[in-house]
mmCIF file of C-alpha atoms in Angstrom:
data_model
loop_
_atom_site.group_PDB
_atom_site.id
_atom_site.type_symbol
_atom_site.label_atom_id
_atom_site.label_comp_id
_atom_site.label_asym_id
_atom_site.label_seq_id
_atom_site.Cartn_x
_atom_site.Cartn_y
_atom_site.Cartn_z
ATOM 1 C CA MET A 15 11.582 -14.961 33.856
ATOM 2 C CA ASP A 16 10.759 -12.507 31.049
ATOM 3 C CA SER A 17 14.064 -10.670 31.600
ATOM 4 C CA PHE A 18 15.993 -13.950 31.382
ATOM 5 C CA LEU A 19 14.250 -14.996 28.162
ATOM 6 C CA THR A 20 14.677 -11.546 26.600
ATOM 7 C CA THR A 21 18.445 -11.843 27.127
ATOM 8 C CA HIS A 22 18.597 -15.264 25.488
ATOM 9 C CA LEU A 23 16.037 -14.582 22.741
ATOM 10 C CA PRO A 24 17.016 -11.141 21.385
ATOM 11 C CA GLN A 25 14.810 -11.617 18.309
ATOM 12 C CA LEU A 26 11.739 -11.323 20.567
ATOM 13 C CA THR A 27 10.703 -8.176 22.411
ATOM 14 C CA ARG A 28 10.088 -8.267 26.148
ATOM 15 C CA SER A 29 6.393 -7.512 25.671
ATOM 16 C CA ARG A 30 6.146 -10.369 23.175
ATOM 17 C CA ILE A 31 7.768 -12.775 25.653
ATOM 18 C CA LYS A 32 5.410 -11.612 28.417
ATOM 19 C CA GLN A 33 2.476 -12.359 26.134
ATOM 20 C CA LEU A 34 3.849 -15.829 25.317
ATOM 21 C CA ILE A 35 4.200 -16.571 29.052
ATOM 22 C CA SER A 36 0.642 -15.335 29.707
ATOM 23 C CA ASP A 37 -0.625 -17.560 26.883
ATOM 24 C CA GLY A 38 1.065 -20.606 28.431
ATOM 25 C CA LEU A 39 3.488 -21.029 25.531
ATOM 26 C CA VAL A 40 6.657 -21.090 27.657
ATOM 27 C CA SER A 41 7.278 -24.286 29.625
ATOM 28 C CA SER A 42 10.052 -25.628 31.850
ATOM 29 C CA SER A 43 11.918 -28.913 31.440
ATOM 30 C CA SER A 44 9.182 -30.587 33.497
ATOM 31 C CA GLY A 45 6.633 -29.617 30.851
ATOM 32 C CA LYS A 46 4.753 -27.202 33.106
ATOM 33 C CA PRO A 47 4.009 -23.660 31.898
ATOM 34 C CA VAL A 48 6.167 -21.062 33.629
ATOM 35 C CA LYS A 49 4.846 -18.072 35.560
ATOM 36 C CA PRO A 50 5.875 -14.444 34.881
ATOM 37 C CA GLY A 51 7.706 -13.984 38.208
ATOM 38 C CA GLN A 52 9.150 -17.472 38.401
ATOM 39 C CA LYS A 53 12.706 -17.723 39.757
ATOM 40 C CA ILE A 54 15.392 -19.267 37.555
ATOM 41 C CA ARG A 55 17.484 -22.212 38.760
ATOM 42 C CA GLY A 56 20.841 -22.936 37.154
ATOM 43 C CA ASP A 57 19.977 -26.420 35.884
ATOM 44 C CA GLU A 58 16.722 -25.647 34.044
ATOM 45 C CA THR A 59 15.864 -25.603 30.368
ATOM 46 C CA PHE A 60 12.858 -23.903 28.831
ATOM 47 C CA GLU A 61 10.841 -24.393 25.682
ATOM 48 C CA VAL A 62 9.179 -21.482 23.897
ATOM 49 C CA SER A 63 6.408 -22.324 21.424
ATOM 50 C CA LEU A 64 5.825 -19.618 18.831
ATOM 51 C CA PRO A 65 2.324 -19.713 17.324
ATOM 52 C CA GLU A 66 2.128 -19.795 13.554
ATOM 53 C CA ALA A 67 1.815 -16.310 12.132
ATOM 54 C CA ARG A 68 -1.609 -15.542 10.733
ATOM 55 C CA PRO A 69 -1.741 -13.779 7.371
ATOM 56 C CA ILE A 70 -3.133 -10.269 7.509
ATOM 57 C CA GLU A 71 -6.369 -10.037 5.576
ATOM 58 C CA ALA A 72 -8.347 -6.987 4.498
ATOM 59 C CA LEU A 73 -11.860 -6.912 5.966
ATOM 60 C CA PRO A 74 -15.072 -5.498 4.448
ATOM 61 C CA GLU A 75 -16.182 -2.075 5.689
ATOM 62 C CA ASP A 76 -19.396 -0.224 4.907
ATOM 63 C CA ILE A 77 -17.802 2.841 3.309
ATOM 64 C CA PRO A 78 -19.795 4.828 0.703
ATOM 65 C CA LEU A 79 -18.451 4.608 -2.852
ATOM 66 C CA ASN A 80 -19.091 6.862 -5.830
ATOM 67 C CA VAL A 81 -19.572 4.156 -8.476
ATOM 68 C CA LEU A 82 -19.215 5.456 -12.046
ATOM 69 C CA TYR A 83 -19.683 2.094 -13.783
ATOM 70 C CA GLU A 84 -20.140 -1.532 -12.780
ATOM 71 C CA ASP A 85 -20.741 -4.873 -14.477
ATOM 72 C CA SER A 86 -19.982 -8.522 -13.721
ATOM 73 C CA ASP A 87 -16.256 -8.077 -14.481
ATOM 74 C CA ILE A 88 -15.173 -4.604 -13.361
ATOM 75 C CA ILE A 89 -16.153 -1.691 -11.173
ATOM 76 C CA VAL A 90 -15.093 1.925 -11.768
ATOM 77 C CA ILE A 91 -14.878 4.250 -8.767
ATOM 78 C CA ASP A 92 -14.324 7.976 -8.282
ATOM 79 C CA LYS A 93 -11.771 7.778 -5.456
ATOM 80 C CA PRO A 94 -11.796 10.790 -3.141
ATOM 81 C CA ALA A 95 -8.616 12.498 -1.989
ATOM 82 C CA GLY A 96 -7.509 11.261 1.415
ATOM 83 C CA MET A 97 -8.480 7.623 0.840
ATOM 84 C CA VAL A 98 -5.703 5.012 0.771
ATOM 85 C CA VAL A 99 -6.146 2.426 -2.000
ATOM 86 C CA HIS A 100 -5.168 -0.753 -0.142
ATOM 87 C CA PRO A 101 -4.186 -1.748 3.413
ATOM 88 C CA ALA A 102 -0.550 -1.228 4.376
ATOM 89 C CA ALA A 103 1.451 -0.371 7.474
ATOM 90 C CA GLY A 104 -0.491 2.262 9.402
ATOM 91 C CA HIS A 105 -3.579 1.973 7.173
ATOM 92 C CA PHE A 106 -5.428 -1.301 7.686
ATOM 93 C CA GLN A 107 -8.895 0.258 7.796
ATOM 94 C CA GLY A 108 -10.837 2.792 5.770
ATOM 95 C CA THR A 109 -9.158 1.944 2.457
ATOM 96 C CA LEU A 110 -10.719 1.542 -0.966
ATOM 97 C CA VAL A 111 -10.141 -2.219 -0.744
ATOM 98 C CA ASN A 112 -12.111 -2.387 2.521
ATOM 99 C CA ALA A 113 -14.979 -0.558 0.810
ATOM 100 C CA LEU A 114 -14.841 -2.751 -2.313
ATOM 101 C CA LEU A 115 -14.934 -5.947 -0.249
ATOM 102 C CA PHE A 116 -18.191 -4.754 1.317
ATOM 103 C CA HIS A 117 -19.712 -3.528 -1.953
ATOM 104 C CA CYS A 118 -18.720 -6.404 -4.252
ATOM 105 C CA LYS A 119 -19.540 -10.070 -3.817
ATOM 106 C CA ASP A 120 -16.304 -11.107 -5.537
ATOM 107 C CA LEU A 121 -12.971 -9.508 -6.416
ATOM 108 C CA SER A 122 -9.972 -10.822 -8.323
ATOM 109 C CA GLY A 123 -7.545 -12.656 -6.054
ATOM 110 C CA ILE A 124 -4.438 -11.948 -8.138
ATOM 111 C CA GLY A 125 -3.472 -8.961 -5.981
ATOM 112 C CA GLY A 126 -3.406 -11.102 -2.833
ATOM 113 C CA MET A 127 -5.295 -10.706 0.433
ATOM 114 C CA LEU A 128 -4.421 -7.014 0.834
ATOM 115 C CA ARG A 129 -4.935 -5.918 -2.788
ATOM 116 C CA PRO A 130 -7.887 -7.914 -4.167
ATOM 117 C CA GLY A 131 -9.136 -6.472 -7.443
ATOM 118 C CA ILE A 132 -6.501 -3.740 -7.578
ATOM 119 C CA VAL A 133 -4.930 -3.253 -11.022
ATOM 120 C CA HIS A 134 -3.533 0.260 -10.578
ATOM 121 C CA ARG A 135 -3.240 2.825 -7.800
ATOM 122 C CA LEU A 136 -3.693 6.481 -6.961
ATOM 123 C CA ASP A 137 -1.819 8.241 -4.180
ATOM 124 C CA LYS A 138 -3.713 8.889 -0.951
ATOM 125 C CA GLY A 139 -3.947 12.621 -1.634
ATOM 126 C CA THR A 140 -5.084 12.182 -5.246
ATOM 127 C CA SER A 141 -8.721 12.028 -6.323
ATOM 128 C CA GLY A 142 -9.750 10.371 -9.567
ATOM 129 C CA VAL A 143 -11.100 7.390 -11.454
ATOM 130 C CA MET A 144 -9.990 3.915 -10.380
ATOM 131 C CA LEU A 145 -10.801 0.592 -11.972
ATOM 132 C CA ALA A 146 -11.009 -2.653 -9.959
ATOM 133 C CA THR A 147 -11.595 -6.175 -11.242
ATOM 134 C CA LYS A 148 -14.033 -8.806 -9.977
ATOM 135 C CA ASN A 149 -12.362 -11.924 -11.365
ATOM 136 C CA ASP A 150 -8.927 -13.110 -12.475
ATOM 137 C CA GLN A 151 -9.830 -13.073 -16.173
ATOM 138 C CA SER A 152 -10.764 -9.387 -16.141
ATOM 139 C CA HIS A 153 -7.736 -8.609 -13.942
ATOM 140 C CA ASN A 154 -5.343 -10.144 -16.477
ATOM 141 C CA ALA A 155 -7.080 -8.358 -19.356
ATOM 142 C CA MET A 156 -6.961 -4.945 -17.659
ATOM 143 C CA ALA A 157 -3.356 -5.410 -16.487
ATOM 144 C CA LYS A 158 -2.355 -6.216 -20.069
ATOM 145 C CA GLN A 159 -4.022 -3.032 -21.335
ATOM 146 C CA PHE A 160 -2.335 -0.889 -18.691
ATOM 147 C CA LYS A 161 1.033 -2.427 -19.583
ATOM 148 C CA SER A 162 0.551 -1.823 -23.321
ATOM 149 C CA HIS A 163 -0.754 1.732 -22.670
ATOM 150 C CA SER A 164 -3.962 1.023 -24.577
ATOM 151 C CA ILE A 165 -5.655 2.513 -21.504
ATOM 152 C CA SER A 166 -4.638 6.155 -21.186
ATOM 153 C CA ARG A 167 -4.486 8.006 -17.880
ATOM 154 C CA LYS A 168 -4.866 11.773 -17.711
ATOM 155 C CA TYR A 169 -4.562 13.900 -14.592
ATOM 156 C CA ARG A 170 -5.046 17.560 -13.770
ATOM 157 C CA ALA A 171 -2.912 19.401 -11.264
ATOM 158 C CA LEU A 172 -2.809 22.973 -10.010
ATOM 159 C CA ILE A 173 0.802 23.955 -9.404
ATOM 160 C CA TYR A 174 2.765 26.978 -8.259
ATOM 161 C CA GLY A 175 4.788 28.849 -10.876
ATOM 162 C CA GLN A 176 4.775 29.360 -14.623
ATOM 163 C CA ILE A 177 5.356 26.451 -16.980
ATOM 164 C CA ALA A 178 5.848 26.031 -20.728
ATOM 165 C CA SER A 179 2.811 25.276 -22.894
ATOM 166 C CA SER A 180 3.786 21.609 -23.139
ATOM 167 C CA GLY A 181 6.663 19.259 -22.502
ATOM 168 C CA THR A 182 7.904 15.921 -21.225
ATOM 169 C CA VAL A 183 9.778 14.852 -18.105
ATOM 170 C CA ASP A 184 11.743 11.631 -18.577
ATOM 171 C CA LEU A 185 13.588 10.990 -15.321
ATOM 172 C CA PRO A 186 14.036 7.675 -13.449
ATOM 173 C CA LEU A 187 12.498 7.404 -9.986
ATOM 174 C CA GLY A 188 13.388 5.397 -6.895
ATOM 175 C CA ARG A 189 13.533 5.482 -3.108
ATOM 176 C CA ASN A 190 15.504 8.391 -1.693
ATOM 177 C CA PRO A 191 18.667 6.804 -0.210
ATOM 178 C CA ASN A 192 18.591 9.360 2.627
ATOM 179 C CA ASP A 193 14.903 8.823 3.423
ATOM 180 C CA ARG A 194 13.368 5.546 2.258
ATOM 181 C CA LYS A 195 9.859 6.916 2.758
ATOM 182 C CA LYS A 196 10.374 9.452 -0.028
ATOM 183 C CA ILE A 197 10.595 9.074 -3.809
ATOM 184 C CA ALA A 198 13.242 10.995 -5.746
ATOM 185 C CA VAL A 199 14.952 11.170 -9.128
ATOM 186 C CA ILE A 200 17.605 8.457 -8.862
ATOM 187 C CA ASN A 201 20.286 7.363 -11.315
ATOM 188 C CA GLY A 202 19.518 3.763 -12.127
ATOM 189 C CA GLY A 203 15.931 4.115 -10.882
ATOM 190 C CA ARG A 204 12.836 2.835 -12.656
ATOM 191 C CA GLU A 205 11.850 4.513 -15.914
ATOM 192 C CA ALA A 206 9.237 7.245 -15.463
ATOM 193 C CA VAL A 207 7.812 9.440 -18.242
ATOM 194 C CA THR A 208 5.306 12.283 -17.778
ATOM 195 C CA HIS A 209 3.871 14.531 -20.525
ATOM 196 C CA TRP A 210 2.205 17.830 -19.638
ATOM 197 C CA LYS A 211 0.045 20.440 -21.370
ATOM 198 C CA LEU A 212 -0.729 23.866 -19.929
ATOM 199 C CA LEU A 213 -4.477 24.525 -19.693
ATOM 200 C CA ALA A 214 -4.526 27.874 -17.885
ATOM 201 C CA SER A 215 -2.383 30.152 -15.745
ATOM 202 C CA TYR A 216 -3.297 32.912 -13.306
ATOM 203 C CA GLN A 217 -1.346 34.930 -10.757
ATOM 204 C CA GLY A 218 1.569 32.551 -10.414
ATOM 205 C CA LEU A 219 -0.497 29.365 -10.636
ATOM 206 C CA SER A 220 -0.687 26.930 -13.547
ATOM 207 C CA LEU A 221 -3.369 24.345 -14.321
ATOM 208 C CA VAL A 222 -1.832 21.465 -16.271
ATOM 209 C CA GLU A 223 -3.076 18.246 -17.812
ATOM 210 C CA LEU A 224 -0.704 15.311 -17.423
ATOM 211 C CA THR A 225 -0.446 12.047 -19.321
ATOM 212 C CA LEU A 226 1.639 9.254 -17.834
ATOM 213 C CA GLU A 227 3.456 6.582 -19.805
ATOM 214 C CA THR A 228 4.390 4.907 -16.512
ATOM 215 C CA GLY A 229 2.717 4.762 -13.117
ATOM 216 C CA ARG A 230 5.398 5.157 -10.466
ATOM 217 C CA THR A 231 4.662 6.128 -6.879
ATOM 218 C CA HIS A 232 4.466 9.945 -6.523
ATOM 219 C CA GLN A 233 5.538 10.273 -10.178
ATOM 220 C CA ILE A 234 3.577 13.457 -10.868
ATOM 221 C CA ARG A 235 4.698 15.249 -7.707
ATOM 222 C CA VAL A 236 8.370 14.412 -8.181
ATOM 223 C CA HIS A 237 8.441 15.156 -11.913
ATOM 224 C CA LEU A 238 6.652 18.491 -11.510
ATOM 225 C CA SER A 239 9.202 19.513 -8.882
ATOM 226 C CA HIS A 240 11.811 19.354 -11.653
#
């Protein structure tokens, strides 16, 4: 039965069809649910009922947070390196959003069910200050300030090699056409501007302070590689 349905319903995997049969969601023309090993006759029709997809929702988790500031509108966190900001494919638990949902009674809903309260992001491997909002009014206000650059963001990075005392990288970024999981400098990509200032150098290493005009994914890593 499952082999027959897999052939005629290529949009569904065999394991998915087996689950639908087990759940009683596949019935014959008589209206009776079919059985996994049921033989097929030539004059039968079958009806497959697909359950309505449930939206994925982030769940609260009791994860310790280093709270730098908090009031009724916003919360400011020191995000550790290794923590993903919001749930996504492969990371539905242990994220900053999961921790915030446990810590805060309310978060702004503008970011949707997977990004409540999130106004900006930091890469998984980056540690630093993150601001989250507790209501839609504060979310809109903070988003406006990030967009107008009235909120400045400074980062420090330790890099290999020698670098000039200061400078700017203005190169557009986008998905690497050869590997969609990677970000690269792409003609026609989104504008990305990074300013740097050398703080110290020692034995082939340079400590730099970076100021971003834009906040693209992996912007610092890609720009510093150029």
